[in-house]
Short mmCIF file of C-alpha atoms and ligand atoms in Angstrom, two decimals:
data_model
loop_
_atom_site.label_atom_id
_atom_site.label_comp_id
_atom_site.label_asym_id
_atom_site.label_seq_id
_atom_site.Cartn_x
_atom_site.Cartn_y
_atom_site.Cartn_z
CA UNK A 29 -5.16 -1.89 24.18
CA UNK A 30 -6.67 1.04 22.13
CA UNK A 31 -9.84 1.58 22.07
CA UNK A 32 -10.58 4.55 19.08
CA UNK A 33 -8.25 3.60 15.89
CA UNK A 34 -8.18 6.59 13.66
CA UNK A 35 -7.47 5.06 10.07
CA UNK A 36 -6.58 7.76 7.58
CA UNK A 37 -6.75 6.25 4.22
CA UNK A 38 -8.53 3.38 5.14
CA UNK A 39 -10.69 3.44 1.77
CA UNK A 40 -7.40 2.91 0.00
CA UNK A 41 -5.92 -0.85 -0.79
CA UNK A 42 -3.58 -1.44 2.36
CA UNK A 43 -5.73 1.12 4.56
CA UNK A 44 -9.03 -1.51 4.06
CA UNK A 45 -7.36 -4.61 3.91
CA UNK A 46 -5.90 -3.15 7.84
CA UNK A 47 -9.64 -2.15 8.71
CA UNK A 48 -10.36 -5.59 7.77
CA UNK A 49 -8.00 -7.17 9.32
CA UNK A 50 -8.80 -5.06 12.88
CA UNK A 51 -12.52 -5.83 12.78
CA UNK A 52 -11.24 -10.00 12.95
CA UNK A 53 -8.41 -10.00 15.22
CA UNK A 54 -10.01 -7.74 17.77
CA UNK A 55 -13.24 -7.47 19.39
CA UNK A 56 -14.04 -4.38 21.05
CA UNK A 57 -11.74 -1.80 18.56
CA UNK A 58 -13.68 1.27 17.07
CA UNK A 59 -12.29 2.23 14.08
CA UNK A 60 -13.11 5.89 12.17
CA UNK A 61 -12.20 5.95 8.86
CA UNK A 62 -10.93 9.50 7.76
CA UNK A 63 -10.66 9.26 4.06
CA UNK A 64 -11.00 11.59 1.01
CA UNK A 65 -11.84 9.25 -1.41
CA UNK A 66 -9.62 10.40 -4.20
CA UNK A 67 -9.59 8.18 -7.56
CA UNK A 68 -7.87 5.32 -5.28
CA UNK A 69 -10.35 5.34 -2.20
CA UNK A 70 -13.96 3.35 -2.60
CA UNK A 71 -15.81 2.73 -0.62
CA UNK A 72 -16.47 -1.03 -1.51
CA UNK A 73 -13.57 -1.62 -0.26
CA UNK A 74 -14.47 -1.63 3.19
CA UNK A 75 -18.32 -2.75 2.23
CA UNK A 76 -20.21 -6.09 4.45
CA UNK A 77 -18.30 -4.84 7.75
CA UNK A 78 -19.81 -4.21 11.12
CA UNK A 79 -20.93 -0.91 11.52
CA UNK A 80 -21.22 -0.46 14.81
CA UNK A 81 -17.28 -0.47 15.22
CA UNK A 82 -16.66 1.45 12.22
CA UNK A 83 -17.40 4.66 11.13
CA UNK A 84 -16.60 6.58 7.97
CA UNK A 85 -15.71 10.12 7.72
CA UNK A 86 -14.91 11.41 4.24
CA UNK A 87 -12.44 14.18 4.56
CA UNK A 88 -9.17 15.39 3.68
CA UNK A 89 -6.28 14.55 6.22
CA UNK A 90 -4.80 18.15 5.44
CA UNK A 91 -8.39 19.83 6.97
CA UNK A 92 -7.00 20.86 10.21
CA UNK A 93 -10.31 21.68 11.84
CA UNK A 94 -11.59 18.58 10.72
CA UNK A 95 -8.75 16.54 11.72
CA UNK A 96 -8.73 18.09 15.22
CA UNK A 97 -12.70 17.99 16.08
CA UNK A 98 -11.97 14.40 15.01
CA UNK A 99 -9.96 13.81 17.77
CA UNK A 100 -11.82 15.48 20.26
CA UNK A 101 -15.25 14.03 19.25
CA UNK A 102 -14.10 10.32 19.10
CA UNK A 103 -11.60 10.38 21.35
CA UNK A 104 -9.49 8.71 19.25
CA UNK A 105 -6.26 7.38 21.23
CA UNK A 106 -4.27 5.76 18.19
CA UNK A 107 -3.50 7.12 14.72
CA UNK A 108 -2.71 4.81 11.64
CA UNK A 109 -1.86 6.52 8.99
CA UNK A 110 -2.20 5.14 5.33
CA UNK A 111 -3.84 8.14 3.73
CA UNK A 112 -1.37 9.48 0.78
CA UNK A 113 -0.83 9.72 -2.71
CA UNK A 114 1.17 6.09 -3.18
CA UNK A 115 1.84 5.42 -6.99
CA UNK A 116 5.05 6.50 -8.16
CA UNK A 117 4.10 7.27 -11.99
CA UNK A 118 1.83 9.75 -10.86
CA UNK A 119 3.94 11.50 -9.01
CA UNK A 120 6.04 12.19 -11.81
CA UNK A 121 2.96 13.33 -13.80
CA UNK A 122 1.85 15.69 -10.99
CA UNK A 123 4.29 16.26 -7.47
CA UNK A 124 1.87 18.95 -6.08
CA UNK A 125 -0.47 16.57 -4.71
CA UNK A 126 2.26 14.49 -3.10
CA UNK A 127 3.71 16.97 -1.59
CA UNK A 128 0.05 18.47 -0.25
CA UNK A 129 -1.37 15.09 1.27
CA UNK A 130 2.00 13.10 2.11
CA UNK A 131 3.90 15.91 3.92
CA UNK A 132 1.55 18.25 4.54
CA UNK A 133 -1.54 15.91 5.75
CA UNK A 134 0.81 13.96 7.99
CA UNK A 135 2.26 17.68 9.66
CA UNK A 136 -1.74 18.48 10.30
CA UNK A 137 -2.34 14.82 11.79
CA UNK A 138 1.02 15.25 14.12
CA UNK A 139 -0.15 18.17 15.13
CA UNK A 140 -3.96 17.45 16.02
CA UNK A 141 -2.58 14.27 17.86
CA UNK A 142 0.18 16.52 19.79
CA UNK A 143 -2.79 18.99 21.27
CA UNK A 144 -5.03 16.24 21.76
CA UNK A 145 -2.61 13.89 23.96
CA UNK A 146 -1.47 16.36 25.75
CA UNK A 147 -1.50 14.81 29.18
CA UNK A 148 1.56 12.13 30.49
CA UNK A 149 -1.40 9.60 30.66
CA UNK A 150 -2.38 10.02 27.48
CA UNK A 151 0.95 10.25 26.00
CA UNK A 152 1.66 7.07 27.62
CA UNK A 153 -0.89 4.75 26.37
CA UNK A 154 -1.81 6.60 23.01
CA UNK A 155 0.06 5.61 19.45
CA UNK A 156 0.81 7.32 16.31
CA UNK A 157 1.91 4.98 13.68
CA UNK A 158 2.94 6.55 10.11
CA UNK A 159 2.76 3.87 7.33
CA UNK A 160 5.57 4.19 5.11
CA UNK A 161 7.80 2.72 2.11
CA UNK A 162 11.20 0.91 1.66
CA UNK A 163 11.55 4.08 -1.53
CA UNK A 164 12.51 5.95 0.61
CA UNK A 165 16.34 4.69 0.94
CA UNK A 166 16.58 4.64 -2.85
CA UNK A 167 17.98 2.13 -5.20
CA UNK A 168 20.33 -1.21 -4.61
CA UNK A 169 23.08 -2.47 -6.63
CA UNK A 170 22.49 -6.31 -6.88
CA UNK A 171 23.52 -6.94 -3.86
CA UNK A 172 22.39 -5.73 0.06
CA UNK A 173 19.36 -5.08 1.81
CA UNK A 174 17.58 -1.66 2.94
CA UNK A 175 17.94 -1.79 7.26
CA UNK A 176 16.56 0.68 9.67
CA UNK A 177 19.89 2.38 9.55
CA UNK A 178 20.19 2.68 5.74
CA UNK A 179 20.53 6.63 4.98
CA UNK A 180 17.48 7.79 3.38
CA UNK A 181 18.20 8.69 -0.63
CA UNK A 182 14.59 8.98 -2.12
CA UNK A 183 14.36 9.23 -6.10
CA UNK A 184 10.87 10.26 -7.18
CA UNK A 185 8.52 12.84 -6.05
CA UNK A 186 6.52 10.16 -4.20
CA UNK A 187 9.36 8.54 -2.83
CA UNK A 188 11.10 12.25 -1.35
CA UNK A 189 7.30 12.98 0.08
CA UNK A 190 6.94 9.83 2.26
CA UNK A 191 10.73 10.20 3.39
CA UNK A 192 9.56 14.26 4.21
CA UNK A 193 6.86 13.01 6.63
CA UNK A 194 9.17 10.70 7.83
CA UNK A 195 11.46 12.88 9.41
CA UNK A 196 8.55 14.94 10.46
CA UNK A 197 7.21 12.15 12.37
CA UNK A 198 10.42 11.07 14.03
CA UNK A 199 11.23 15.02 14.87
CA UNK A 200 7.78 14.99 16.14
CA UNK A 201 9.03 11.60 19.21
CA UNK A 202 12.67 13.69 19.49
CA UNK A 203 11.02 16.47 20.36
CA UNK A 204 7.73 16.43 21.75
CA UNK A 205 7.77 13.11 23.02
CA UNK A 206 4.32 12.30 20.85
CA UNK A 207 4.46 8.02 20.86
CA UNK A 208 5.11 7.54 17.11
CA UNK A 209 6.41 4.65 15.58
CA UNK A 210 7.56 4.42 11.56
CA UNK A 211 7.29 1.03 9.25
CA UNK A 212 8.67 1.11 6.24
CA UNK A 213 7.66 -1.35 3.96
CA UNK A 214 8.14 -3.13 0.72
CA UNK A 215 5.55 -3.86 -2.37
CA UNK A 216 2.28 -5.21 -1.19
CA UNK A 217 -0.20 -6.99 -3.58
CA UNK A 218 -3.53 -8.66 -2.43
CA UNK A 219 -7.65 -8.05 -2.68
CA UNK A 220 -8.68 -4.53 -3.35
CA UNK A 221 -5.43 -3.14 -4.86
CA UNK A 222 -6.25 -0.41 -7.24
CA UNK A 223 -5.26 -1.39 -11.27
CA UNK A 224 -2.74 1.35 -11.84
CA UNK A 225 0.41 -1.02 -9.77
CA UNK A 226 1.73 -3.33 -11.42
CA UNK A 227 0.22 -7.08 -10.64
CA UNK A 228 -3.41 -5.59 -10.71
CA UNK A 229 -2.47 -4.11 -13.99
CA UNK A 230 -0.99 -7.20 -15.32
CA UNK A 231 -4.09 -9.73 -13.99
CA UNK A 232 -6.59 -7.21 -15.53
CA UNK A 233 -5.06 -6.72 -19.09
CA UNK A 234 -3.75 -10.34 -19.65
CA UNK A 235 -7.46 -11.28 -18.72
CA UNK A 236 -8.94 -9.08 -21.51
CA UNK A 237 -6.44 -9.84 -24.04
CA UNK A 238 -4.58 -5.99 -23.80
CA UNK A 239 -0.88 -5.32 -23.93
CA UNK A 240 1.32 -6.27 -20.47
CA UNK A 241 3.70 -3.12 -20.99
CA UNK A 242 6.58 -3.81 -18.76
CA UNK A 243 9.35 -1.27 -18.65
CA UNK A 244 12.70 -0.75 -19.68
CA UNK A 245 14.13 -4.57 -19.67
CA UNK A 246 11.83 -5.73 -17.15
CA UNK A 247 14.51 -6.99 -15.11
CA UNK A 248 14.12 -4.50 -12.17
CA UNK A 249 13.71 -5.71 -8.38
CA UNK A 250 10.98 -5.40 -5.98
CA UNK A 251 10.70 -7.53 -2.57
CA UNK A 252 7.08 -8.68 -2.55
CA UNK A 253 4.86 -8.62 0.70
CA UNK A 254 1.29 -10.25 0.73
CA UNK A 255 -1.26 -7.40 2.12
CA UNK A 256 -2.67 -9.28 5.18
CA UNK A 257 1.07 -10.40 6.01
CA UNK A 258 1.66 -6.17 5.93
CA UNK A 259 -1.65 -6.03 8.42
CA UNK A 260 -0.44 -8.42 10.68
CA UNK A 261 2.91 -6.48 10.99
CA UNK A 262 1.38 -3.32 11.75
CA UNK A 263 -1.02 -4.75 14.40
CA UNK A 264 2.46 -5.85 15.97
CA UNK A 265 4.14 -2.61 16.00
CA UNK A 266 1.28 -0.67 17.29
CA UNK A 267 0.29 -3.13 20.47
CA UNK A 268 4.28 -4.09 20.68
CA UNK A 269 6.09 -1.54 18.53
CA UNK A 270 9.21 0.33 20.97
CA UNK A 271 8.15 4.18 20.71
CA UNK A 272 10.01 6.22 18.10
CA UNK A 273 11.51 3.30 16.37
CA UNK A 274 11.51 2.41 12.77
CA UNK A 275 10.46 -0.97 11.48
CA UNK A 276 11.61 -2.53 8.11
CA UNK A 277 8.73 -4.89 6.90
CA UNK A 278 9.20 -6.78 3.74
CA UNK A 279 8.10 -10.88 2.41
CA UNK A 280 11.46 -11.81 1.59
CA UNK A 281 10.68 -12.28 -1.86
CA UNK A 282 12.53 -10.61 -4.67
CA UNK A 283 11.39 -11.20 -7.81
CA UNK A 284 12.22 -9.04 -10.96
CA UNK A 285 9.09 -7.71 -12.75
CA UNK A 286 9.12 -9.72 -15.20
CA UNK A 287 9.06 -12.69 -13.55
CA UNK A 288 5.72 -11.64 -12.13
CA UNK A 289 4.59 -10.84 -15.41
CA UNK A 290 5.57 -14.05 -16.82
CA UNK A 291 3.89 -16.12 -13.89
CA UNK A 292 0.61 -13.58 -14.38
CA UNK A 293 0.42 -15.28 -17.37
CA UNK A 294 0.55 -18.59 -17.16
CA UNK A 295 -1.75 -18.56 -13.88
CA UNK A 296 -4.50 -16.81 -16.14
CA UNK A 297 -3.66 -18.82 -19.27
CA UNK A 298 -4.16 -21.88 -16.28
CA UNK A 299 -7.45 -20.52 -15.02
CA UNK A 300 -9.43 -19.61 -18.30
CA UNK A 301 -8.05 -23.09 -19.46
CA UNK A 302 -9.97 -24.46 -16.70
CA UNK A 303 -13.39 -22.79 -17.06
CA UNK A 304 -15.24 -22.47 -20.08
CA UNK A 305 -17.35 -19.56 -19.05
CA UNK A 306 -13.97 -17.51 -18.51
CA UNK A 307 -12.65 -18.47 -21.96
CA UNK A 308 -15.42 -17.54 -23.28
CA UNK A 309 -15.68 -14.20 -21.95
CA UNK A 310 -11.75 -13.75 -22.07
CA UNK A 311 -11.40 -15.71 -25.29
CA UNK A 312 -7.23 -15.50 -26.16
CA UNK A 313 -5.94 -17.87 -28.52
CA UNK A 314 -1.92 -18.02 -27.90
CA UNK A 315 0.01 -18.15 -24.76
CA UNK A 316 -0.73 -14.71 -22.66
CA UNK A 317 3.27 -14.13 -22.97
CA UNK A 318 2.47 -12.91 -26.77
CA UNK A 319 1.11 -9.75 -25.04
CA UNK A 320 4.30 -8.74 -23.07
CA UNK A 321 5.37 -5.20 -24.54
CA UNK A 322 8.51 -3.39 -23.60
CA UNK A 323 8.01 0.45 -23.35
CA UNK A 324 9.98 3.29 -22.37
CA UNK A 325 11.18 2.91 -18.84
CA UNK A 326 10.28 4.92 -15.86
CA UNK A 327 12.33 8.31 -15.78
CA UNK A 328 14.57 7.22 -12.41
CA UNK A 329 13.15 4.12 -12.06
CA UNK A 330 14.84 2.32 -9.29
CA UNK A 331 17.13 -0.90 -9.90
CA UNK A 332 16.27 -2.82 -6.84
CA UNK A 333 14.72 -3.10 -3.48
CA UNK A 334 15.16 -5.71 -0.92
CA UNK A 335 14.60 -5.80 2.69
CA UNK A 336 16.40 -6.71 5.99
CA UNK A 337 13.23 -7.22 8.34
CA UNK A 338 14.98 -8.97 11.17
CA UNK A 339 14.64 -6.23 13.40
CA UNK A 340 10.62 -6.75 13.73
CA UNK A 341 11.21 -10.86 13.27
CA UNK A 342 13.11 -10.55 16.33
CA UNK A 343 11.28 -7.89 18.26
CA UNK A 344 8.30 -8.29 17.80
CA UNK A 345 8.06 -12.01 16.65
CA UNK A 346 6.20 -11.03 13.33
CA UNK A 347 7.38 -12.66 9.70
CA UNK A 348 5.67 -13.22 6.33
CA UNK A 349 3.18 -15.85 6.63
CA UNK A 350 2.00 -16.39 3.02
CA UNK A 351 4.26 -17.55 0.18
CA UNK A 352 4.36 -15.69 -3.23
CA UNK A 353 2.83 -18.49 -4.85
CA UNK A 354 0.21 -18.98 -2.65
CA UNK A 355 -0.70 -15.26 -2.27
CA UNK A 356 -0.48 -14.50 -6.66
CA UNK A 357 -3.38 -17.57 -6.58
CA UNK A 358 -5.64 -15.84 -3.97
CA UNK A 359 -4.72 -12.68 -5.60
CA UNK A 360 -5.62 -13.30 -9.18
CA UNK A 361 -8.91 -15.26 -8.43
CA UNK A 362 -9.71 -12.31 -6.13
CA UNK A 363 -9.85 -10.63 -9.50
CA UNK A 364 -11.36 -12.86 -11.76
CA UNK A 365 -13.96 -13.14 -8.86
CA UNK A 366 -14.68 -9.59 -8.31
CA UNK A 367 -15.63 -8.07 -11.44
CA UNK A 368 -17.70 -5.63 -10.74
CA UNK A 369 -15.32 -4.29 -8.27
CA UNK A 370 -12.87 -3.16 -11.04
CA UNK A 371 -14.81 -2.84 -14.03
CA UNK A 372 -16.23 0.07 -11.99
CA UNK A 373 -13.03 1.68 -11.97
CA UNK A 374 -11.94 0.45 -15.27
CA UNK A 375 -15.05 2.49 -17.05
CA UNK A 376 -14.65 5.95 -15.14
CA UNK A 377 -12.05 8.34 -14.65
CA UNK A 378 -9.11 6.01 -14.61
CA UNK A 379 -9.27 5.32 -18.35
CA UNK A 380 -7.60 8.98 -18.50
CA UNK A 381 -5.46 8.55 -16.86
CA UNK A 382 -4.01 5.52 -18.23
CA UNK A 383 -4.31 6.58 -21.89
CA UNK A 384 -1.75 9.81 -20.67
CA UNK A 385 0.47 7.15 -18.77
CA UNK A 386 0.54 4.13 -21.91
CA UNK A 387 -0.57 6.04 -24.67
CA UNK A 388 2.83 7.33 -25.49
CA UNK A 389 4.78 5.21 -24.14
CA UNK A 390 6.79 3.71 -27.48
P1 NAD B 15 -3.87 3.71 -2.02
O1 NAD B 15 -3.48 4.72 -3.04
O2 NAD B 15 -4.53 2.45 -2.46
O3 NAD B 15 -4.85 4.38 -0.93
C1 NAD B 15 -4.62 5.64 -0.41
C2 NAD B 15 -5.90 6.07 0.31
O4 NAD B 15 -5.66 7.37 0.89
C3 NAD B 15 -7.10 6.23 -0.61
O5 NAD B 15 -8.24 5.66 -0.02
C4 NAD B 15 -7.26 7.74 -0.74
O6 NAD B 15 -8.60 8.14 -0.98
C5 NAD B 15 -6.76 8.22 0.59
N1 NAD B 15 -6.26 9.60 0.55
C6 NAD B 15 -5.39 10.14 -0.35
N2 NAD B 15 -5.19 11.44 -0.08
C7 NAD B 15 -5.93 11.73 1.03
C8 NAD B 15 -6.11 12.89 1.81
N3 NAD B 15 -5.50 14.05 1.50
N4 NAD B 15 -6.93 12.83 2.88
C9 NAD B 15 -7.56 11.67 3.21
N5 NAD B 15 -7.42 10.54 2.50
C10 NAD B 15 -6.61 10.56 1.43
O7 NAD B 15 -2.54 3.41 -1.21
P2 NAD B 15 -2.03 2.06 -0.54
O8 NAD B 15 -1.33 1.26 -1.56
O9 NAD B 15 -3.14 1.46 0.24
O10 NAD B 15 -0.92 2.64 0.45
C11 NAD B 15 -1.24 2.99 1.79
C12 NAD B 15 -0.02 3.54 2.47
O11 NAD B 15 1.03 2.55 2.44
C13 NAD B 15 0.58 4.76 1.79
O12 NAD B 15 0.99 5.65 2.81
C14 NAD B 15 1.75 4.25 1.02
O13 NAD B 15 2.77 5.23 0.89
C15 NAD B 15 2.21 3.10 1.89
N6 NAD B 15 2.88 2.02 1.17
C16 NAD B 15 2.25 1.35 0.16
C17 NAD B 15 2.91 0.30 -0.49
C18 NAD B 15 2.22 -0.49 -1.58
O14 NAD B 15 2.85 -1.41 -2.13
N7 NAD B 15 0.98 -0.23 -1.92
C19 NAD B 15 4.21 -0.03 -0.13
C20 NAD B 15 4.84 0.69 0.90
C21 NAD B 15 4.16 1.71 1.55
P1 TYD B 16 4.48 -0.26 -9.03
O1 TYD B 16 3.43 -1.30 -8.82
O2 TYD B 16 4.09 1.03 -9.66
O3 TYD B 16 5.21 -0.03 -7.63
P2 TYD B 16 6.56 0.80 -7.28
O4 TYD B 16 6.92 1.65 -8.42
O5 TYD B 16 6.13 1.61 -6.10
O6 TYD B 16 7.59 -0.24 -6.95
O7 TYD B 16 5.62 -0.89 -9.95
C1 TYD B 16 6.32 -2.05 -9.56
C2 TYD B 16 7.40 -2.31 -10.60
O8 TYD B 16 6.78 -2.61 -11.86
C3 TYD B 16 8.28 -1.09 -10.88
O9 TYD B 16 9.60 -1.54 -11.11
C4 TYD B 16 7.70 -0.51 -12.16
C5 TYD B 16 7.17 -1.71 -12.90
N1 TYD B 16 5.98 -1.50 -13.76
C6 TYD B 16 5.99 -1.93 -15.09
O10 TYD B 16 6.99 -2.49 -15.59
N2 TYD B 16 4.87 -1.73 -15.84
C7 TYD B 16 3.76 -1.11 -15.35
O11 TYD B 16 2.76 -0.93 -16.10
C8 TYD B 16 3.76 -0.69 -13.97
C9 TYD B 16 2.56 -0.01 -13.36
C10 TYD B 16 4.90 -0.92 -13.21
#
């Protein structure tokens, strides 16, 4: 058991739903929140917990100094590591900062843990888990699934910098023996994911009556994982995870975007149906459907994903708990619940950004 979880990112969607997820399932944990709190970090996310086992640094994972002192002062004796840039669409926009936090933040965080552990005990009960993406083996045809031996093919900027840290993280177990373990896993969606991906998108603008834009013909693949199913796996592979493997985690549930988008609407169209004060503050006379738009696609935008997760079903006894049906009900009223929580990020610096992404997008 570890006792001083370093979670880097842990402001971010999967990062808080983890912290979350810790601060139930175990008892005596400390967890120290190293986060930056870029446009996708908040600090509601992680707001009501106990904080006497958590603490919150705000800092940038590619800060050396900072990263190191961390380590000495807290004594941390696990690393998970969620901090990154994660949407693809940016990346395209802007690589630099992809490159910056995803490869170089993850070298700095290798590095701090490789002088801190540097003792046979401590390199024997200490863990370094890197929290990665099924992007980076590329594209499928219709058929197959992404394994732990696929070859890695990344497409997009974001996709090339999580498969660069990576290989930095498994050179990092070949040669310096540091205890690291890699998951690689597929589309999550839950509580607390931030409006830019695409079911947070779709819940917020089908509630408010704005255009779904769905791109190119919609009819490209994604395996979807529910984000406390994601937790669960990584609690696995750090207490039970064999050092310097890889894990493939994914919900076995392919669905093609615009099947989500389709069932987005009708579960809204269901809800507001249901409760008078939603229709009348998301008044929308026709079917939600009427608001699908197709736009220009993604440049490289990847055909399909789909994952073979046996390897941690059978290792480490883990598998998706929570159906798609039942998680896109607890997902949605998470957002017609928690208003606040995005119309926060809906009035500030977002709205930029989404005008440059949608605005031209014919
Ligand atoms: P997110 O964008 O919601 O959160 C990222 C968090 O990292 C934010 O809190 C942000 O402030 C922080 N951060 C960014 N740069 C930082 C830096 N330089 N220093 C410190 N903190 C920094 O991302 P997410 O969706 O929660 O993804 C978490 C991890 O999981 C990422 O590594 C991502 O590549 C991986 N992943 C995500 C998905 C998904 O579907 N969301 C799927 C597969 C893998
Ligand atoms: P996204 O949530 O950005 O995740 P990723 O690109 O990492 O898989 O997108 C999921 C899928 O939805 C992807 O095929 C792109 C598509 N998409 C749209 O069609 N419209 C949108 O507005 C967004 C954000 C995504």
């Amino acid at each position: 058991m570890r006792s001083n979880v370093l979670v880097t990112g842990g402001a971010g969607f999967i990062g808080a739903n983890f912290v979350r997820h810790m601060m139930e399932s175990t008892e005596e944990v400390k967890i120290i929140v190293l986060d930056s709190l870029t446009y996708a970090g908040n600090l509601d996310n992680l707001s009501g917990l106990n904080a006497a086992r958590l603490k919150f640094v705000k800092g940038d994972i590619t800060d050396a100094s900072l990263v190191e002192s961390l380590f000495e002062k807290e004594k941390i004796d696990a690393v998970v590591n969620f901090a990154a840039e994660s949407h693809v669409d940016r990346s395209i926009l802007g690589p630099a900062a992809f490159v910056e936090t995803n490869i170089m933040g993850t070298f700095v965080l290798l590095e701090a843990a490789r002088k801190a552990w540097n003792s046979p005990e401590a390199l024997e009960s200490a863990r370094f888990v890197h929290v990665s993406t099924d992007e980076v083996y590329g594209s499928l045809g219709e058929t197959g699934y992404f394994t732990e031996e696929t070859p890695y093919s990344p497409n997009s900027p974001y996709s090339a910098s999580k498969a660069s840290s990576d290989h930095l993280v498994r050179a990092y177990f070949h040669t310096y023996g540091l205890p690291v373990l890699t998951t690689n896993c597929s589309n999550n969606y839950g509580p607390y994911q931030f409006p830019e991906k695409l079911i947070p998108l779709m819940v917020l603008n089908a509630l408010e009556g704005k255009p779904l834009p769905v791109y190119g013909d919609g009819k490209n693949v994604r395996d979807w994982l529910y984000v406390t199913d994601h937790c669960k796996a990584i609690e696995a592979v750090l207490d039970r995870g064999r050092l310097g493997e890889t894990y493939n985690i994914g919900g076995r549930c392919e669905m093609q975007n615009i099947e989500i988008v389709n069932l987005v609407c009708s579960e809204v169209d269901f809800l507001v149906e249901l409760d008078e004060g939603l229709a009348l503050r998301y008044p929308y006379e026709e079917p939600r459907k009427a608001l699908i738009k197709y736009v220009t696609d993604r440049p490289g935008h990847d055909r399909r994903y789909a994952i073979d997760c046996q390897k941690i079903e059978t290792e480490l006894g883990w598998k998706p708990e929570v159906t798609f049906e039942e998680g896109m009900k607890q997902t949605i009223e998470w957002y017609v619940t928690n208003r606040s929580w995005w119309e926060a990020i809906l009035s500030g610096e977002y709205l930029k950004y989404y005008d440059e992404q949608y605005g031209n997008r014919g």
